[in-house]
Amino acid sequence: MSLRLINDGELCNGHLTCCAVAPDLLSVDEVDAWSVAIKGQTIEVPPELREQAERAEALCPEEAYSLVETDQ
Amino acid sequence: MEHLVEGRGDVRCPVMEFDYAPVKPAGYYHEQAKVLRDQGPTFFNQLAQGFWMVTEYDACRDLLQSKAFNSESFVPVDPDPAYKMLPTHADGKAHQQYRRIMSPWFSPGTIQRVEPEIRQIAAKLIERFAGDGHCDLIPEFAMRFPTEVFLTLIGLPVEDADIIQPLVEDFFRGYTGEISEEAMMASLGELFAYYDRVIADRQANPRDPERDYFTRMVQAEFDGRPLNQEEMHAMCMLLSLGGLDTTRAHLGYLFKHLAEHPEDRRRLNDDLSLSKSCVEESFRFHAIIWILARKANEDMDFHGLPVKKGDMVSGVLTAANRDPKKYDRPDEFIIDRPEFRHLGFAAGIHRCLGIHLARAELRIGLEEWQKHIPDYELAVDAAELEERGSQLSLLSLPLRWETKVPAGSSA
């Protein structure tokens, strides 16, 4: 089982709320870095950072994230 | 209540005329938002040229996220504004370019770096009146604190708060009719003249463009050319109008709530780590941007409304933030409400650039206040307090508290 945090690039607008609530999982300080590192990306979530991923998913103001469990 | 909206076929929705701007008794506009919310999800407001209003959370979010609307105006009664704010009035690629010039000053990392300075400014201001046993929170703290933080953040002298603060205040006084339009435009002219002096200085004596906002702005490029004066004014206007009055407004409502709710004060005093959730709940509960509009790019059905190209459609954000479909006990201020989303900063590409700054200012301002002045109450009858409409804000908030040292003696 692994956990993936999927960012919908159509909805993500770079408010960086996710970086504020999940600093160990998602961390960019510059908007240009955001568009490469986060927007439209799928992020593998290490088990110890599950809680941060859940917060990013729950608090993104654009509802741009989905959290998916996979079998791989 | 249900009427045909003229020229829109057989669609029925409540038609009304409600002016959301004038000065009213404090609490009036939050109450009106609840009344609208309880009446229904959609309205047509006949004020000015007429505009649609939606009150539910999902509809407001959809409006702000939708690419079927543009941001030529965000004021429902003014579809073609005479003034310009950037990146607020831009969309698409242009918006992105403008926003990227400003965004480094407002990232979570930057705000974290300036936190000690924010705390220092808050403590310094509170210490000025803590021994007096009373203050009017609005001019003495709520207006001064965000202005000094803002100046520090973008690299201007803190003393310039004396110049900027009254000019920004005049803009909002003009908006609600407290002063004439001529007086408002004169103050705006003075504000631009102030910024022009800073711009000229940074053109002649550039500083570090990674730290000094004005150096970055005069060196920045848009479509491969430098920004022109109109664009720089429009960006300065956003910074001044978006960054100062909004924070002042939220500080006012937060402290009014706490002055009237000793049980919430007590919980904070027992555990100041509640400041974070308390502030977030205040952003939701007090939602100061009463209404926010967009202009339709095309004819469409929007949440059941027959919208035509060029129509103004607006979200009553103060109502959306208390949508019972979205929130448990929506009309209660729950100081430790578990983390949640809200529209207090809007949504979509124009969602507030200063979110991380606003959160830090409110939280730190609250923490420093409680450390210095743990208990306080309104110094006037609550019925005497007044608020401005539109961008809701209290005109004054006289508070009093007991002091350890008798007032007047020097400690």
Tab-separated table of C-alpha atoms in Angstrom, chain B residues 47-391:
chain	number	residue	atom	x	y	z
B	47	LEU	CA	-29.192	48.515	-6.918
B	48	ALA	CA	-27.322	50.538	-9.605
B	49	GLN	CA	-27.397	48.649	-12.935
B	50	GLY	CA	-28.637	45.517	-11.152
B	51	PHE	CA	-26.692	42.347	-10.381
B	52	TRP	CA	-27.129	38.749	-9.330
B	53	MET	CA	-26.253	37.519	-5.858
B	54	VAL	CA	-25.568	33.972	-4.685
B	55	THR	CA	-25.335	33.117	-0.988
B	56	GLU	CA	-24.273	29.461	-0.706
B	57	TYR	CA	-20.684	28.361	-0.188
B	58	ASP	CA	-20.473	26.121	-3.269
B	59	ALA	CA	-21.960	28.736	-5.591
B	60	CYS	CA	-19.626	31.443	-4.284
B	61	ARG	CA	-16.603	29.169	-4.713
B	62	ASP	CA	-17.682	28.203	-8.238
B	63	LEU	CA	-18.098	31.857	-9.156
B	64	LEU	CA	-14.603	32.733	-7.967
B	65	GLN	CA	-12.974	29.708	-9.620
B	66	SER	CA	-14.855	29.841	-12.919
B	67	LYS	CA	-13.114	30.894	-16.134
B	68	ALA	CA	-16.508	31.899	-17.567
B	69	PHE	CA	-16.181	35.134	-15.562
B	70	ASN	CA	-13.550	37.875	-15.638
B	71	SER	CA	-12.200	40.339	-13.089
B	72	GLU	CA	-12.634	43.649	-14.919
B	73	SER	CA	-14.575	44.615	-11.829
B	74	PHE	CA	-15.039	43.007	-8.436
B	75	VAL	CA	-17.559	45.599	-7.250
B	76	PRO	CA	-21.127	44.580	-8.145
B	77	VAL	CA	-22.442	48.162	-8.551
B	78	ASP	CA	-19.467	49.344	-10.631
B	79	PRO	CA	-18.977	47.144	-13.719
B	80	ASP	CA	-16.453	49.534	-15.321
B	81	PRO	CA	-14.334	51.037	-12.549
B	82	ALA	CA	-12.427	54.275	-13.166
B	83	TYR	CA	-9.502	53.083	-11.024
B	84	LYS	CA	-7.211	50.140	-11.531
B	85	MET	CA	-5.750	47.605	-9.126
B	86	LEU	CA	-3.209	44.979	-10.177
B	87	PRO	CA	-3.098	42.011	-10.322
B	88	THR	CA	-6.725	42.256	-9.133
B	89	HIS	CA	-8.138	43.531	-12.415
B	90	ALA	CA	-6.067	41.263	-14.663
B	91	ASP	CA	-6.737	37.699	-15.753
B	92	GLY	CA	-4.838	34.853	-17.383
B	93	LYS	CA	-1.172	35.292	-18.296
B	94	ALA	CA	-1.113	39.002	-17.408
B	95	HIS	CA	-2.413	38.263	-13.936
B	96	GLN	CA	0.247	35.615	-13.449
B	97	GLN	CA	3.053	37.970	-14.468
B	98	TYR	CA	1.931	40.756	-12.124
B	99	ARG	CA	1.319	38.385	-9.243
B	100	ARG	CA	4.778	36.852	-9.546
B	101	ILE	CA	6.379	40.247	-9.072
B	102	MET	CA	4.698	40.608	-5.670
B	103	SER	CA	4.370	37.069	-4.423
B	104	PRO	CA	7.862	36.596	-2.869
B	105	TRP	CA	6.919	39.129	-0.171
B	106	PHE	CA	3.898	37.082	0.855
B	107	SER	CA	5.073	33.468	0.788
B	108	PRO	CA	4.837	31.369	3.975
B	109	GLY	CA	8.645	31.352	4.232
B	110	THR	CA	8.965	35.136	4.017
B	111	ILE	CA	6.269	35.669	6.610
B	112	GLN	CA	7.948	33.195	8.939
B	113	ARG	CA	11.195	35.146	8.607
B	114	VAL	CA	9.574	38.448	9.588
B	115	GLU	CA	7.558	36.991	12.478
B	116	PRO	CA	9.918	38.365	15.167
B	117	GLU	CA	9.567	41.863	13.712
B	118	ILE	CA	5.772	41.531	13.573
B	119	ARG	CA	5.786	40.522	17.239
B	120	GLN	CA	8.035	43.425	18.173
B	121	ILE	CA	5.763	45.950	16.441
B	122	ALA	CA	2.660	44.525	18.139
B	123	ALA	CA	4.265	44.587	21.590
B	124	LYS	CA	5.600	48.125	21.136
B	125	LEU	CA	2.165	49.494	20.175
B	126	ILE	CA	0.330	47.680	22.978
B	127	GLU	CA	2.859	48.818	25.572
B	128	ARG	CA	2.060	52.432	24.675
B	129	PHE	CA	-1.448	52.209	26.119
B	130	ALA	CA	-1.502	49.054	28.272
B	131	GLY	CA	-0.853	51.131	31.419
B	132	ASP	CA	-3.647	53.614	30.597
B	133	GLY	CA	-6.446	51.121	31.201
B	134	HIS	CA	-8.257	52.113	28.015
B	135	CYS	CA	-7.809	52.723	24.293
B	136	ASP	CA	-9.737	52.966	21.091
B	137	LEU	CA	-8.489	49.790	19.471
B	138	ILE	CA	-9.187	50.918	15.898
B	139	PRO	CA	-6.883	53.955	15.526
B	140	GLU	CA	-4.414	53.025	18.260
B	141	PHE	CA	-3.802	49.424	17.279
B	142	ALA	CA	-5.878	47.993	14.423
B	143	MET	CA	-4.897	50.683	11.925
B	144	ARG	CA	-1.367	51.269	13.148
B	145	PHE	CA	-0.171	47.665	13.517
B	146	PRO	CA	-0.795	46.375	9.966
B	147	THR	CA	0.528	49.605	8.487
B	148	GLU	CA	3.832	49.351	10.361
B	149	VAL	CA	4.156	45.644	9.521
B	150	PHE	CA	3.435	46.318	5.862
B	151	LEU	CA	6.020	49.111	5.666
B	152	THR	CA	8.639	46.938	7.362
B	153	LEU	CA	7.864	44.011	5.057
B	154	ILE	CA	8.188	45.930	1.791
B	155	GLY	CA	11.172	48.014	2.878
B	156	LEU	CA	9.770	51.455	3.742
B	157	PRO	CA	10.361	53.512	6.927
B	158	VAL	CA	7.887	52.668	9.694
B	159	GLU	CA	7.407	56.407	10.410
B	160	ASP	CA	5.711	56.714	7.003
B	161	ALA	CA	2.669	55.102	8.625
B	162	ASP	CA	1.757	58.687	9.564
B	163	ILE	CA	1.544	59.572	5.863
B	164	ILE	CA	-0.068	56.421	4.484
B	165	GLN	CA	-2.613	55.539	7.136
B	166	PRO	CA	-4.883	58.637	6.818
B	167	LEU	CA	-4.744	58.513	3.005
B	168	VAL	CA	-5.849	54.871	2.901
B	169	GLU	CA	-8.586	55.611	5.424
B	170	ASP	CA	-9.897	58.403	3.180
B	171	PHE	CA	-10.338	55.966	0.315
B	172	PHE	CA	-12.748	53.865	2.352
B	173	ARG	CA	-14.471	56.925	3.827
B	174	GLY	CA	-15.084	58.090	0.276
B	175	TYR	CA	-16.407	54.709	-0.736
B	176	THR	CA	-19.165	54.753	1.877
B	177	GLY	CA	-19.939	58.465	1.391
B	178	GLU	CA	-18.428	59.652	4.696
B	179	ILE	CA	-16.336	62.146	2.692
B	180	SER	CA	-16.848	63.583	-0.827
B	181	GLU	CA	-15.520	61.893	-3.941
B	182	GLU	CA	-13.266	64.926	-4.567
B	183	ALA	CA	-11.690	64.588	-1.125
B	184	MET	CA	-11.205	60.873	-1.730
B	185	MET	CA	-9.546	61.451	-5.125
B	186	ALA	CA	-7.297	64.137	-3.612
B	187	SER	CA	-6.096	61.666	-0.968
B	188	LEU	CA	-5.542	59.015	-3.611
B	189	GLY	CA	-3.462	61.547	-5.572
B	190	GLU	CA	-1.343	62.175	-2.476
B	191	LEU	CA	-0.868	58.439	-1.980
B	192	PHE	CA	0.374	58.053	-5.569
B	193	ALA	CA	2.659	61.070	-5.124
B	194	TYR	CA	4.165	59.344	-2.073
B	195	TYR	CA	4.759	56.141	-4.045
B	196	ASP	CA	6.172	58.119	-6.985
B	197	ARG	CA	8.825	59.554	-4.661
B	198	VAL	CA	9.788	56.035	-3.528
B	199	ILE	CA	9.806	54.751	-7.118
B	200	ALA	CA	12.064	57.630	-8.253
B	201	ASP	CA	14.388	56.965	-5.327
B	202	ARG	CA	14.720	53.241	-6.116
B	203	GLN	CA	15.292	53.972	-9.803
B	204	ALA	CA	18.193	56.219	-8.801
B	205	ASN	CA	19.419	54.142	-5.827
B	206	PRO	CA	18.445	50.516	-6.259
B	207	ARG	CA	18.531	48.255	-3.187
B	208	ASP	CA	18.449	44.464	-2.904
B	209	PRO	CA	15.592	43.408	-5.209
B	210	GLU	CA	15.062	40.242	-3.189
B	211	ARG	CA	14.290	42.221	-0.046
B	212	ASP	CA	13.167	45.662	-1.188
B	213	TYR	CA	9.812	45.511	-2.941
B	214	PHE	CA	10.107	48.831	-4.749
B	215	THR	CA	13.489	47.911	-6.232
B	216	ARG	CA	11.962	44.669	-7.488
B	217	MET	CA	9.010	46.562	-8.961
B	218	VAL	CA	11.103	49.162	-10.829
B	219	GLN	CA	13.360	46.400	-12.194
B	220	ALA	CA	10.556	43.948	-13.030
B	221	GLU	CA	9.479	43.128	-16.551
B	222	PHE	CA	6.068	42.577	-18.027
B	223	ASP	CA	5.978	41.032	-21.509
B	224	GLY	CA	9.693	41.871	-21.773
B	225	ARG	CA	9.326	45.600	-20.968
B	226	PRO	CA	9.543	47.553	-17.692
B	227	LEU	CA	6.301	48.289	-15.839
B	228	ASN	CA	4.827	51.692	-16.638
B	229	GLN	CA	3.697	54.215	-14.062
B	230	GLU	CA	0.028	53.261	-14.347
B	231	GLU	CA	0.847	49.622	-13.630
B	232	MET	CA	3.043	50.520	-10.670
B	233	HIS	CA	0.284	52.726	-9.248
B	234	ALA	CA	-2.223	49.930	-9.712
B	235	MET	CA	0.015	47.509	-7.820
B	236	CYS	CA	0.674	50.015	-5.039
B	237	MET	CA	-3.055	50.609	-4.801
B	238	LEU	CA	-3.677	46.923	-4.258
B	239	LEU	CA	-0.970	46.708	-1.602
B	240	SER	CA	-2.290	49.730	0.282
B	241	LEU	CA	-6.000	49.070	-0.015
B	242	GLY	CA	-5.877	45.296	0.187
B	243	GLY	CA	-3.294	44.955	2.910
B	244	LEU	CA	-4.149	47.566	5.501
B	245	ASP	CA	-7.883	48.101	5.894
B	246	THR	CA	-8.663	44.378	5.719
B	247	THR	CA	-6.386	43.536	8.643
B	248	ARG	CA	-7.683	46.516	10.610
B	249	ALA	CA	-11.224	45.287	10.019
B	250	HIS	CA	-10.501	41.760	11.203
B	251	LEU	CA	-8.656	42.974	14.304
B	252	GLY	CA	-11.683	45.103	15.158
B	253	TYR	CA	-14.203	42.262	14.916
B	254	LEU	CA	-11.939	39.752	16.650
B	255	PHE	CA	-11.415	42.018	19.669
B	256	LYS	CA	-15.074	43.043	19.763
B	257	HIS	CA	-15.956	39.368	19.999
B	258	LEU	CA	-13.412	38.735	22.736
B	259	ALA	CA	-14.400	41.849	24.694
B	260	GLU	CA	-17.978	40.549	24.710
B	261	HIS	CA	-17.138	36.880	25.400
B	262	PRO	CA	-15.207	36.409	28.668
B	263	GLU	CA	-15.398	32.614	28.290
B	264	ASP	CA	-13.380	32.748	25.048
B	265	ARG	CA	-10.906	35.172	26.623
B	266	ARG	CA	-10.482	32.816	29.551
B	267	ARG	CA	-9.774	29.866	27.266
B	268	LEU	CA	-7.166	31.882	25.386
B	269	ASN	CA	-5.535	33.079	28.574
B	270	ASP	CA	-5.350	29.484	29.811
B	271	ASP	CA	-3.934	28.210	26.533
B	272	LEU	CA	-2.576	30.784	24.118
B	273	SER	CA	-1.913	28.084	21.515
B	274	LEU	CA	-5.626	28.438	20.718
B	275	SER	CA	-4.739	31.726	18.998
B	276	LYS	CA	-4.354	29.987	15.630
B	277	SER	CA	-7.784	28.369	15.534
B	278	CYS	CA	-9.379	31.430	17.147
B	279	VAL	CA	-8.058	33.662	14.392
B	280	GLU	CA	-9.127	31.287	11.626
B	281	GLU	CA	-12.614	31.078	13.097
B	282	SER	CA	-12.707	34.867	13.200
B	283	PHE	CA	-11.801	34.995	9.484
B	284	ARG	CA	-14.740	32.683	8.774
B	285	PHE	CA	-17.241	34.090	11.217
B	286	HIS	CA	-16.623	37.765	10.479
B	287	ALA	CA	-15.960	37.470	6.717
B	288	ILE	CA	-15.408	41.163	6.060
B	289	ILE	CA	-15.681	41.117	2.273
B	290	TRP	CA	-19.452	41.157	2.357
B	291	ILE	CA	-19.836	40.774	-1.375
B	292	LEU	CA	-17.434	40.071	-4.241
B	293	ALA	CA	-18.375	40.187	-7.914
B	294	ARG	CA	-17.218	38.926	-11.271
B	295	LYS	CA	-18.336	39.857	-14.802
B	296	ALA	CA	-19.769	37.198	-17.123
B	297	ASN	CA	-17.785	36.461	-20.303
B	298	GLU	CA	-20.748	34.768	-21.973
B	299	ASP	CA	-24.420	33.878	-21.603
B	300	MET	CA	-24.772	30.945	-19.224
B	301	ASP	CA	-26.847	29.202	-16.630
B	302	PHE	CA	-25.111	29.806	-13.323
B	303	HIS	CA	-26.622	27.883	-10.421
B	304	GLY	CA	-30.042	28.294	-12.027
B	305	LEU	CA	-29.608	31.969	-12.917
B	306	PRO	CA	-29.991	33.085	-16.574
B	307	VAL	CA	-26.780	35.112	-16.700
B	308	LYS	CA	-26.054	37.192	-19.803
B	309	LYS	CA	-22.655	38.301	-21.084
B	310	GLY	CA	-21.538	41.439	-19.212
B	311	ASP	CA	-23.772	40.764	-16.177
B	312	MET	CA	-22.270	41.209	-12.748
B	313	VAL	CA	-22.662	38.104	-10.597
B	314	SER	CA	-21.700	38.374	-6.961
B	315	GLY	CA	-21.110	36.068	-4.037
B	316	VAL	CA	-22.249	37.156	-0.587
B	317	LEU	CA	-19.155	35.762	1.120
B	318	THR	CA	-20.313	36.719	4.598
B	319	ALA	CA	-23.322	34.439	4.043
B	320	ALA	CA	-21.302	31.650	2.393
B	321	ASN	CA	-18.989	31.474	5.399
B	322	ARG	CA	-22.021	30.624	7.527
B	323	ASP	CA	-23.610	28.178	5.103
B	324	PRO	CA	-25.294	25.466	7.216
B	325	LYS	CA	-24.651	22.936	4.411
B	326	LYS	CA	-20.943	23.541	4.898
B	327	TYR	CA	-20.511	24.198	8.616
B	328	ASP	CA	-21.751	22.616	11.789
B	329	ARG	CA	-23.306	25.314	14.044
B	330	PRO	CA	-22.491	28.013	11.453
B	331	ASP	CA	-23.635	30.967	13.552
B	332	GLU	CA	-21.492	30.095	16.545
B	333	PHE	CA	-17.973	31.368	17.073
B	334	ILE	CA	-16.146	28.185	18.051
B	335	ILE	CA	-12.693	29.136	19.232
B	336	ASP	CA	-11.229	25.646	18.657
B	337	ARG	CA	-13.215	24.700	15.558
B	338	PRO	CA	-11.232	21.919	13.853
B	339	GLU	CA	-9.367	23.034	10.720
B	340	PHE	CA	-11.698	23.912	7.899
B	341	ARG	CA	-11.934	25.795	4.614
B	342	HIS	CA	-13.681	29.120	4.205
B	343	LEU	CA	-14.083	31.942	1.702
B	344	GLY	CA	-12.856	34.735	3.963
B	345	PHE	CA	-9.933	35.214	1.580
B	346	ALA	CA	-12.046	34.399	-1.520
B	347	ALA	CA	-10.922	31.633	-3.923
B	348	GLY	CA	-9.579	31.171	-7.429
B	349	ILE	CA	-6.658	33.004	-9.018
B	350	HIS	CA	-7.426	36.244	-7.160
B	351	ARG	CA	-7.590	34.686	-3.716
B	352	CYS	CA	-5.888	37.029	-1.263
B	353	LEU	CA	-2.140	37.248	-1.835
B	354	GLY	CA	-1.621	38.278	1.777
B	355	ILE	CA	-3.206	35.235	3.453
B	356	HIS	CA	-0.064	34.093	5.227
B	357	LEU	CA	0.686	37.645	6.352
B	358	ALA	CA	-2.885	38.253	7.544
B	359	ARG	CA	-2.909	35.023	9.536
B	360	ALA	CA	0.417	35.864	11.162
B	361	GLU	CA	-0.622	39.441	11.976
B	362	LEU	CA	-3.905	38.426	13.578
B	363	ARG	CA	-2.358	35.556	15.529
B	364	ILE	CA	0.644	37.510	16.775
B	365	GLY	CA	-1.438	40.616	17.476
B	366	LEU	CA	-3.813	38.500	19.540
B	367	GLU	CA	-1.047	36.702	21.421
B	368	GLU	CA	0.763	39.906	22.323
B	369	TRP	CA	-2.483	41.563	23.348
B	370	GLN	CA	-3.490	38.717	25.670
B	371	LYS	CA	-0.012	38.684	27.223
B	372	HIS	CA	-0.206	42.392	28.017
B	373	ILE	CA	-3.957	42.843	28.543
B	374	PRO	CA	-5.585	39.499	29.384
B	375	ASP	CA	-8.981	40.966	30.345
B	376	TYR	CA	-10.918	43.865	28.872
B	377	GLU	CA	-14.412	44.975	28.013
B	378	LEU	CA	-16.229	47.420	25.786
B	379	ALA	CA	-15.977	50.944	27.175
B	380	VAL	CA	-19.241	51.949	25.481
B	381	ASP	CA	-22.616	50.342	24.970
B	382	ALA	CA	-22.331	47.867	22.062
B	383	ALA	CA	-25.356	49.550	20.469
B	384	GLU	CA	-23.294	52.715	19.986
B	385	LEU	CA	-20.694	51.004	17.786
B	386	GLU	CA	-20.876	51.536	14.037
B	387	GLU	CA	-19.529	49.690	11.032
B	388	ARG	CA	-18.821	50.484	7.427
B	389	GLY	CA	-20.479	48.284	4.816
B	390	SER	CA	-19.028	46.517	1.761
B	391	GLN	CA	-15.541	45.899	3.158
